[in-house]
mmCIF file of C-alpha atoms in Angstrom:
data_model
loop_
_atom_site.group_PDB
_atom_site.id
_atom_site.type_symbol
_atom_site.label_atom_id
_atom_site.label_comp_id
_atom_site.label_asym_id
_atom_site.label_seq_id
_atom_site.Cartn_x
_atom_site.Cartn_y
_atom_site.Cartn_z
ATOM 1 C CA VAL A 71 285.918 74.776 191.082
ATOM 2 C CA ASN A 72 283.102 77.253 190.441
ATOM 3 C CA LYS A 73 283.912 77.088 186.725
ATOM 4 C CA HIS A 74 283.183 73.360 186.520
ATOM 5 C CA PHE A 75 280.594 72.696 189.248
ATOM 6 C CA THR A 76 277.250 74.046 190.358
ATOM 7 C CA ARG A 77 277.536 74.859 194.062
ATOM 8 C CA THR A 78 275.192 76.129 196.734
ATOM 9 C CA GLN A 79 276.090 78.973 199.051
ATOM 10 C CA PRO A 80 277.900 77.822 202.224
ATOM 11 C CA ILE A 81 275.466 75.948 204.485
ATOM 12 C CA ARG A 82 276.062 76.273 208.218
ATOM 13 C CA SER A 83 273.072 74.652 209.889
ATOM 14 C CA HIS A 84 271.147 71.392 209.860
ATOM 15 C CA SER A 85 267.864 73.140 209.044
ATOM 16 C CA LYS A 86 269.425 74.832 206.001
ATOM 17 C CA MET A 87 270.733 71.483 204.789
ATOM 18 C CA GLU A 88 267.161 70.210 204.915
ATOM 19 C CA GLN A 89 265.936 73.337 203.140
ATOM 20 C CA VAL A 90 268.431 72.930 200.286
ATOM 21 C CA CYS A 91 266.991 69.493 199.545
ATOM 22 C CA LYS A 92 263.568 71.112 199.144
ATOM 23 C CA ASP A 93 264.738 74.243 197.299
ATOM 24 C CA TYR A 94 266.602 72.209 194.680
ATOM 25 C CA ASN A 95 263.891 69.525 194.568
ATOM 26 C CA LEU A 96 266.613 66.907 194.947
ATOM 27 C CA GLN A 97 265.727 63.374 193.935
ATOM 28 C CA ALA A 98 268.916 61.844 195.298
ATOM 29 C CA VAL A 99 271.769 62.772 197.612
ATOM 30 C CA ILE A 100 275.149 61.030 197.440
ATOM 31 C CA VAL A 101 277.804 61.206 200.137
ATOM 32 C CA GLY A 102 281.424 60.505 199.255
ATOM 33 C CA SER A 103 284.292 60.088 199.233
ATOM 34 C CA ASP A 104 287.559 61.217 200.874
ATOM 35 C CA GLN A 105 287.395 60.499 204.639
ATOM 36 C CA VAL A 106 283.785 61.704 204.859
ATOM 37 C CA TRP A 107 283.110 59.103 207.597
ATOM 38 C CA ARG A 108 286.309 59.695 209.612
ATOM 39 C CA LYS A 109 284.964 60.643 213.034
ATOM 40 C CA GLU A 110 287.681 63.098 214.055
ATOM 41 C CA PHE A 111 287.077 65.097 210.846
ATOM 42 C CA ILE A 112 283.267 65.228 210.928
ATOM 43 C CA GLU A 113 282.028 64.940 214.522
ATOM 44 C CA LYS A 114 281.415 68.681 214.936
ATOM 45 C CA TRP A 115 278.689 68.323 212.288
ATOM 46 C CA GLY A 116 276.946 65.474 214.074
ATOM 47 C CA LEU A 117 275.821 62.799 211.633
ATOM 48 C CA GLU A 118 275.208 65.045 208.629
ATOM 49 C CA TYR A 119 277.825 63.156 206.621
ATOM 50 C CA PHE A 120 275.603 60.103 207.109
ATOM 51 C CA LEU A 121 272.797 62.151 205.497
ATOM 52 C CA ASP A 122 270.583 62.538 208.570
ATOM 53 C CA PHE A 123 269.243 65.801 207.070
ATOM 54 C CA VAL A 124 267.810 64.223 203.907
ATOM 55 C CA PRO A 125 263.976 64.205 203.915
ATOM 56 C CA ASN A 126 261.964 61.024 203.479
ATOM 57 C CA GLY A 127 261.308 60.248 199.839
ATOM 58 C CA VAL A 128 264.726 61.460 198.646
ATOM 59 C CA GLN A 129 267.061 58.660 197.561
ATOM 60 C CA LYS A 130 270.288 58.281 199.541
ATOM 61 C CA LEU A 131 273.531 56.612 198.472
ATOM 62 C CA SER A 132 277.129 56.562 199.534
ATOM 63 C CA TYR A 133 279.748 56.419 196.812
ATOM 64 C CA ALA A 134 283.276 55.347 197.829
ATOM 65 C CA ALA A 135 282.842 56.817 201.314
ATOM 66 C CA SER A 136 286.106 56.625 203.223
ATOM 67 C CA ILE A 137 286.665 56.150 206.959
ATOM 68 C CA GLY A 138 290.358 56.863 206.429
ATOM 69 C CA VAL A 139 291.704 54.777 209.322
ATOM 70 C CA ASN A 140 291.769 51.077 210.228
ATOM 71 C CA HIS A 141 289.682 51.339 213.408
ATOM 72 C CA TRP A 142 286.040 52.141 214.211
ATOM 73 C CA ASP A 143 285.895 55.232 216.454
ATOM 74 C CA TYR A 144 282.137 55.571 216.925
ATOM 75 C CA ASN A 145 280.659 54.574 220.290
ATOM 76 C CA GLU A 146 277.760 52.155 220.738
ATOM 77 C CA GLU A 147 275.039 54.821 220.659
ATOM 78 C CA GLU A 148 276.529 56.527 217.593
ATOM 79 C CA SER A 149 276.935 53.182 215.838
ATOM 80 C CA LYS A 150 273.296 52.321 216.464
ATOM 81 C CA HIS A 151 272.177 55.652 214.979
ATOM 82 C CA ILE A 152 274.523 55.252 211.998
ATOM 83 C CA ALA A 153 273.169 51.749 211.319
ATOM 84 C CA GLN A 154 269.621 53.133 211.327
ATOM 85 C CA LEU A 155 270.594 55.864 208.864
ATOM 86 C CA LEU A 156 272.436 53.488 206.539
ATOM 87 C CA ALA A 157 269.448 51.137 206.549
ATOM 88 C CA SER A 158 267.533 53.825 204.636
ATOM 89 C CA TYR A 159 270.139 54.060 201.836
ATOM 90 C CA LYS A 160 269.337 52.572 198.461
ATOM 91 C CA ALA A 161 272.982 51.481 198.165
ATOM 92 C CA ILE A 162 276.148 51.768 200.218
ATOM 93 C CA SER A 163 279.702 51.744 198.920
ATOM 94 C CA VAL A 164 283.004 52.574 200.554
ATOM 95 C CA ARG A 165 286.447 53.250 199.122
ATOM 96 C CA GLU A 166 288.675 50.885 201.051
ATOM 97 C CA ASP A 167 288.560 47.193 201.866
ATOM 98 C CA GLU A 168 289.350 48.164 205.474
ATOM 99 C CA ALA A 169 286.231 50.360 205.610
ATOM 100 C CA ALA A 170 284.051 47.507 204.344
ATOM 101 C CA ASP A 171 285.502 45.228 207.034
ATOM 102 C CA LEU A 172 284.965 47.832 209.788
ATOM 103 C CA ILE A 173 281.338 48.385 208.818
ATOM 104 C CA ALA A 174 280.689 44.650 208.601
ATOM 105 C CA GLU A 175 282.114 44.157 212.088
ATOM 106 C CA ALA A 176 280.636 47.248 213.784
ATOM 107 C CA LEU A 177 277.252 47.442 212.052
ATOM 108 C CA ASN A 178 276.753 43.964 210.585
ATOM 109 C CA LEU A 179 276.290 45.449 207.126
ATOM 110 C CA LYS A 180 277.779 44.161 203.877
ATOM 111 C CA VAL A 181 278.796 47.033 201.606
ATOM 112 C CA ASN A 182 280.374 47.451 198.164
ATOM 113 C CA VAL A 183 283.916 48.713 197.568
ATOM 114 C CA MET A 184 284.212 51.305 194.787
ATOM 115 C CA PRO A 185 287.112 53.313 193.333
ATOM 116 C CA ASP A 186 287.711 56.926 194.254
ATOM 117 C CA PRO A 187 285.680 59.167 191.913
ATOM 118 C CA THR A 188 288.841 60.817 190.604
ATOM 119 C CA LEU A 189 289.569 57.514 188.839
ATOM 120 C CA LEU A 190 286.371 57.746 186.794
ATOM 121 C CA ILE A 191 287.823 60.455 184.543
ATOM 122 C CA SER A 192 290.567 59.838 181.973
ATOM 123 C CA ALA A 193 293.963 61.521 181.872
ATOM 124 C CA GLU A 194 292.886 63.219 178.636
ATOM 125 C CA GLN A 195 289.851 64.752 180.333
ATOM 126 C CA TYR A 196 292.003 66.090 183.151
ATOM 127 C CA LYS A 197 294.530 67.478 180.678
ATOM 128 C CA SER A 198 291.737 69.368 178.933
ATOM 129 C CA LEU A 199 291.204 71.337 182.158
ATOM 130 C CA PHE A 200 294.664 72.897 181.843
ATOM 131 C CA GLU A 201 294.869 72.556 178.035
ATOM 132 C CA ASN A 202 297.882 70.257 178.557
ATOM 133 C CA ARG A 203 299.886 73.378 179.380
ATOM 134 C CA ARG A 204 303.362 72.810 180.831
ATOM 135 C CA ILE A 205 304.348 75.278 183.569
ATOM 136 C CA ILE A 206 307.988 74.207 184.129
ATOM 137 C CA SER A 207 310.014 73.782 180.945
ATOM 138 C CA GLU A 208 313.033 72.017 182.490
ATOM 139 C CA PRO A 209 313.031 68.491 184.015
ATOM 140 C CA TYR A 210 311.661 68.539 187.562
ATOM 141 C CA THR A 211 310.626 66.433 190.525
ATOM 142 C CA PHE A 212 307.190 67.228 191.938
ATOM 143 C CA ILE A 213 306.836 66.751 195.697
ATOM 144 C CA TYR A 214 303.305 66.793 197.102
ATOM 145 C CA TRP A 215 303.626 66.303 200.860
ATOM 146 C CA LEU A 216 300.995 66.290 203.614
ATOM 147 C CA ASN A 217 302.960 65.212 206.686
ATOM 148 C CA PRO A 218 304.210 68.213 208.724
ATOM 149 C CA ASP A 219 307.397 66.194 209.389
ATOM 150 C CA GLU A 220 309.537 66.659 206.279
ATOM 151 C CA SER A 221 312.760 65.100 207.634
ATOM 152 C CA GLU A 222 312.416 62.033 205.397
ATOM 153 C CA LEU A 223 312.228 64.278 202.349
ATOM 154 C CA HIS A 224 315.751 65.619 202.774
ATOM 155 C CA PRO A 225 317.674 62.620 201.329
ATOM 156 C CA ILE A 226 315.188 62.363 198.442
ATOM 157 C CA ILE A 227 315.671 66.035 197.616
ATOM 158 C CA ARG A 228 319.458 65.686 197.729
ATOM 159 C CA GLU A 229 319.258 62.683 195.410
ATOM 160 C CA GLN A 230 317.018 64.456 192.916
ATOM 161 C CA LYS A 231 319.124 67.611 192.898
ATOM 162 C CA ALA A 232 322.241 65.497 192.313
ATOM 163 C CA ALA A 233 320.442 64.058 189.274
ATOM 164 C CA GLY A 234 319.974 67.609 187.954
ATOM 165 C CA LYS A 235 316.250 67.859 188.667
ATOM 166 C CA LYS A 236 314.547 71.073 189.684
ATOM 167 C CA ILE A 237 312.446 70.572 192.841
ATOM 168 C CA ILE A 238 308.827 71.748 192.916
ATOM 169 C CA ARG A 239 307.279 71.344 196.373
ATOM 170 C CA ILE A 240 303.629 71.727 197.359
ATOM 171 C CA SER A 241 302.618 71.276 200.975
ATOM 172 C CA LEU A 242 299.418 72.021 202.857
ATOM 173 C CA HIS A 243 301.659 73.502 205.549
ATOM 174 C CA GLN A 244 303.408 76.008 203.303
ATOM 175 C CA THR A 245 302.901 79.742 203.764
ATOM 176 C CA ASP A 246 303.072 80.507 200.029
ATOM 177 C CA PRO A 247 299.762 80.515 198.130
ATOM 178 C CA LEU A 248 298.717 77.095 196.853
ATOM 179 C CA PRO A 249 298.433 76.635 193.067
ATOM 180 C CA SER A 250 295.087 76.495 191.324
ATOM 181 C CA ILE A 251 293.619 73.052 190.643
ATOM 182 C CA GLU A 252 294.552 73.421 186.977
ATOM 183 C CA ASP A 253 298.158 74.322 187.810
ATOM 184 C CA TRP A 254 298.421 71.470 190.330
ATOM 185 C CA LEU A 255 297.224 69.010 187.689
ATOM 186 C CA SER A 256 299.715 70.393 185.177
ATOM 187 C CA LEU A 257 302.597 70.092 187.661
ATOM 188 C CA MET A 258 301.635 66.487 188.326
ATOM 189 C CA ALA A 259 301.058 65.551 184.676
ATOM 190 C CA HIS A 260 304.420 66.829 183.409
ATOM 191 C CA ALA A 261 306.668 65.823 186.322
ATOM 192 C CA ASP A 262 309.610 63.538 185.594
ATOM 193 C CA TYR A 263 309.362 62.120 189.095
ATOM 194 C CA VAL A 264 306.651 62.381 191.778
ATOM 195 C CA VAL A 265 307.245 62.041 195.517
ATOM 196 C CA THR A 266 304.149 61.968 197.701
ATOM 197 C CA ASP A 267 302.597 60.726 200.935
ATOM 198 C CA SER A 268 299.111 61.738 199.783
ATOM 199 C CA PHE A 269 296.341 59.396 198.638
ATOM 200 C CA HIS A 270 295.329 61.721 195.823
ATOM 201 C CA GLY A 271 298.942 62.454 195.021
ATOM 202 C CA VAL A 272 299.286 58.720 194.311
ATOM 203 C CA VAL A 273 295.989 58.644 192.376
ATOM 204 C CA PHE A 274 296.984 61.383 189.961
ATOM 205 C CA ALA A 275 300.567 60.178 189.559
ATOM 206 C CA LEU A 276 299.093 56.846 188.438
ATOM 207 C CA ILE A 277 296.479 58.467 186.200
ATOM 208 C CA PHE A 278 299.204 60.492 184.459
ATOM 209 C CA GLU A 279 301.556 57.475 184.480
ATOM 210 C CA ARG A 280 304.435 59.175 186.267
ATOM 211 C CA THR A 281 307.515 57.634 187.851
ATOM 212 C CA LEU A 282 306.484 57.543 191.486
ATOM 213 C CA HIS A 283 307.917 57.332 194.986
ATOM 214 C CA ILE A 284 305.316 56.739 197.730
ATOM 215 C CA HIS A 285 306.091 57.557 201.333
ATOM 216 C CA CYS A 286 304.094 55.821 204.061
ATOM 217 C CA ASN A 287 302.397 58.479 206.196
ATOM 218 C CA LYS A 288 300.842 56.327 208.917
ATOM 219 C CA ALA A 289 299.181 59.303 210.598
ATOM 220 C CA GLY A 290 297.234 59.940 207.402
ATOM 221 C CA GLY A 291 296.029 56.353 207.181
ATOM 222 C CA PHE A 292 298.202 54.299 204.810
ATOM 223 C CA GLY A 293 295.430 51.714 204.420
ATOM 224 C CA ARG A 294 293.781 54.103 201.960
ATOM 225 C CA ILE A 295 296.822 53.984 199.684
ATOM 226 C CA ARG A 296 297.307 50.234 200.184
ATOM 227 C CA SER A 297 293.711 49.579 199.083
ATOM 228 C CA LEU A 298 294.198 51.810 196.023
ATOM 229 C CA LEU A 299 297.380 49.986 195.002
ATOM 230 C CA ASN A 300 295.639 46.629 195.404
ATOM 231 C CA MET A 301 292.814 47.824 193.155
ATOM 232 C CA LEU A 302 295.248 48.910 190.462
ATOM 233 C CA GLY A 303 297.547 45.887 190.540
ATOM 234 C CA CYS A 304 300.473 47.755 192.122
ATOM 235 C CA THR A 305 300.765 45.871 195.400
ATOM 236 C CA GLU A 306 304.569 45.733 195.147
ATOM 237 C CA LEU A 307 304.673 49.504 195.794
ATOM 238 C CA THR A 308 303.431 48.951 199.353
ATOM 239 C CA THR A 309 306.755 47.362 200.279
ATOM 240 C CA ASN A 310 309.115 48.679 197.594
ATOM 241 C CA PRO A 311 308.703 52.390 196.807
ATOM 242 C CA HIS A 312 311.121 52.044 193.882
ATOM 243 C CA ALA A 313 309.243 49.195 192.157
ATOM 244 C CA THR A 314 308.633 49.615 188.432
ATOM 245 C CA ILE A 315 305.005 50.350 187.688
ATOM 246 C CA LYS A 316 303.490 48.329 184.851
ATOM 247 C CA TYR A 317 301.175 50.940 183.433
ATOM 248 C CA SER A 318 299.627 48.617 180.870
ATOM 249 C CA ILE A 319 298.230 46.657 183.832
ATOM 250 C CA VAL A 320 297.183 49.835 185.673
ATOM 251 C CA ARG A 321 295.251 51.043 182.610
ATOM 252 C CA GLU A 322 293.333 47.775 182.394
ATOM 253 C CA HIS A 323 292.448 47.883 186.077
ATOM 254 C CA ILE A 324 291.243 51.479 185.769
ATOM 255 C CA LYS A 325 288.967 50.537 182.854
ATOM 256 C CA GLU A 326 287.488 47.652 184.836
ATOM 257 C CA LEU A 327 286.937 49.855 187.877
ATOM 258 C CA GLN A 328 285.267 52.542 185.784
ATOM 259 C CA THR A 329 282.854 49.966 184.341
ATOM 260 C CA LYS A 330 282.083 48.674 187.830
ATOM 261 C CA ALA A 331 281.555 52.174 189.217
ATOM 262 C CA TYR A 332 279.285 53.396 186.436
ATOM 263 C CA HIS A 333 277.249 50.200 186.727
ATOM 264 C CA PHE A 334 276.798 50.849 190.475
ATOM 265 C CA LEU A 335 275.791 54.482 189.952
ATOM 266 C CA ASN A 336 273.507 53.906 186.970
ATOM 267 C CA ASN A 337 271.705 51.000 188.655
ATOM 268 C CA ASN A 338 271.108 52.925 191.864
ATOM 269 C CA LEU A 339 270.158 56.295 190.410
ATOM 270 C CA LYS A 340 267.348 55.068 188.194
#
């Protein structure tokens, strides 16, 4: 990450967040995207993910901000404060249709729906990060799993092994070291078959045009994946995990979404 992005030192207080805006002479601050407005993930930081630390005169936007679930968890007082903060944004966009509906109902605000920022970069650009290097030479199935309950994986693993596929498993709950970002991308890009319950697992399987099996992890908020599949013209995958993906259609949808996203960003960062 440090190789490709300019990052500040870790910031652990509200006052230091304010100071960073001044030290870097920021002209705009963007909040987004993955579950940055999901209350259970952010409440220990107050309303900083709604940019309450940004000084007056600095432009504020949200890009594809995700709530992650299909219900509004903020109480009346919090909602009132959030509405006041969002009123000062130059533009607001969320990632899921569900999030747009929740904000409209809870805050009486109409917001845009934009694609996850990972979709704004082409497969070729991602491949350049790992020089299109292949880590596993033999055919393999790549499993990227978030749910701590792996019982539903067992029949899939048996099936893939019976088909002669090597199994590569990555889990956030594993004790082994996680791969680098570059290695993770390579494992995804060259997999013969991808099994995942992760939003971004689905995103990158579609970007790299892999054969894909999606598992519904309701605890993680399946609405995020459903909205993604709707955006990309793959709605049949919400009910049939074995449906054939028409990648010519997916590519066209991605191009349209990229145009829409860059138009939103360029117009609001002038």
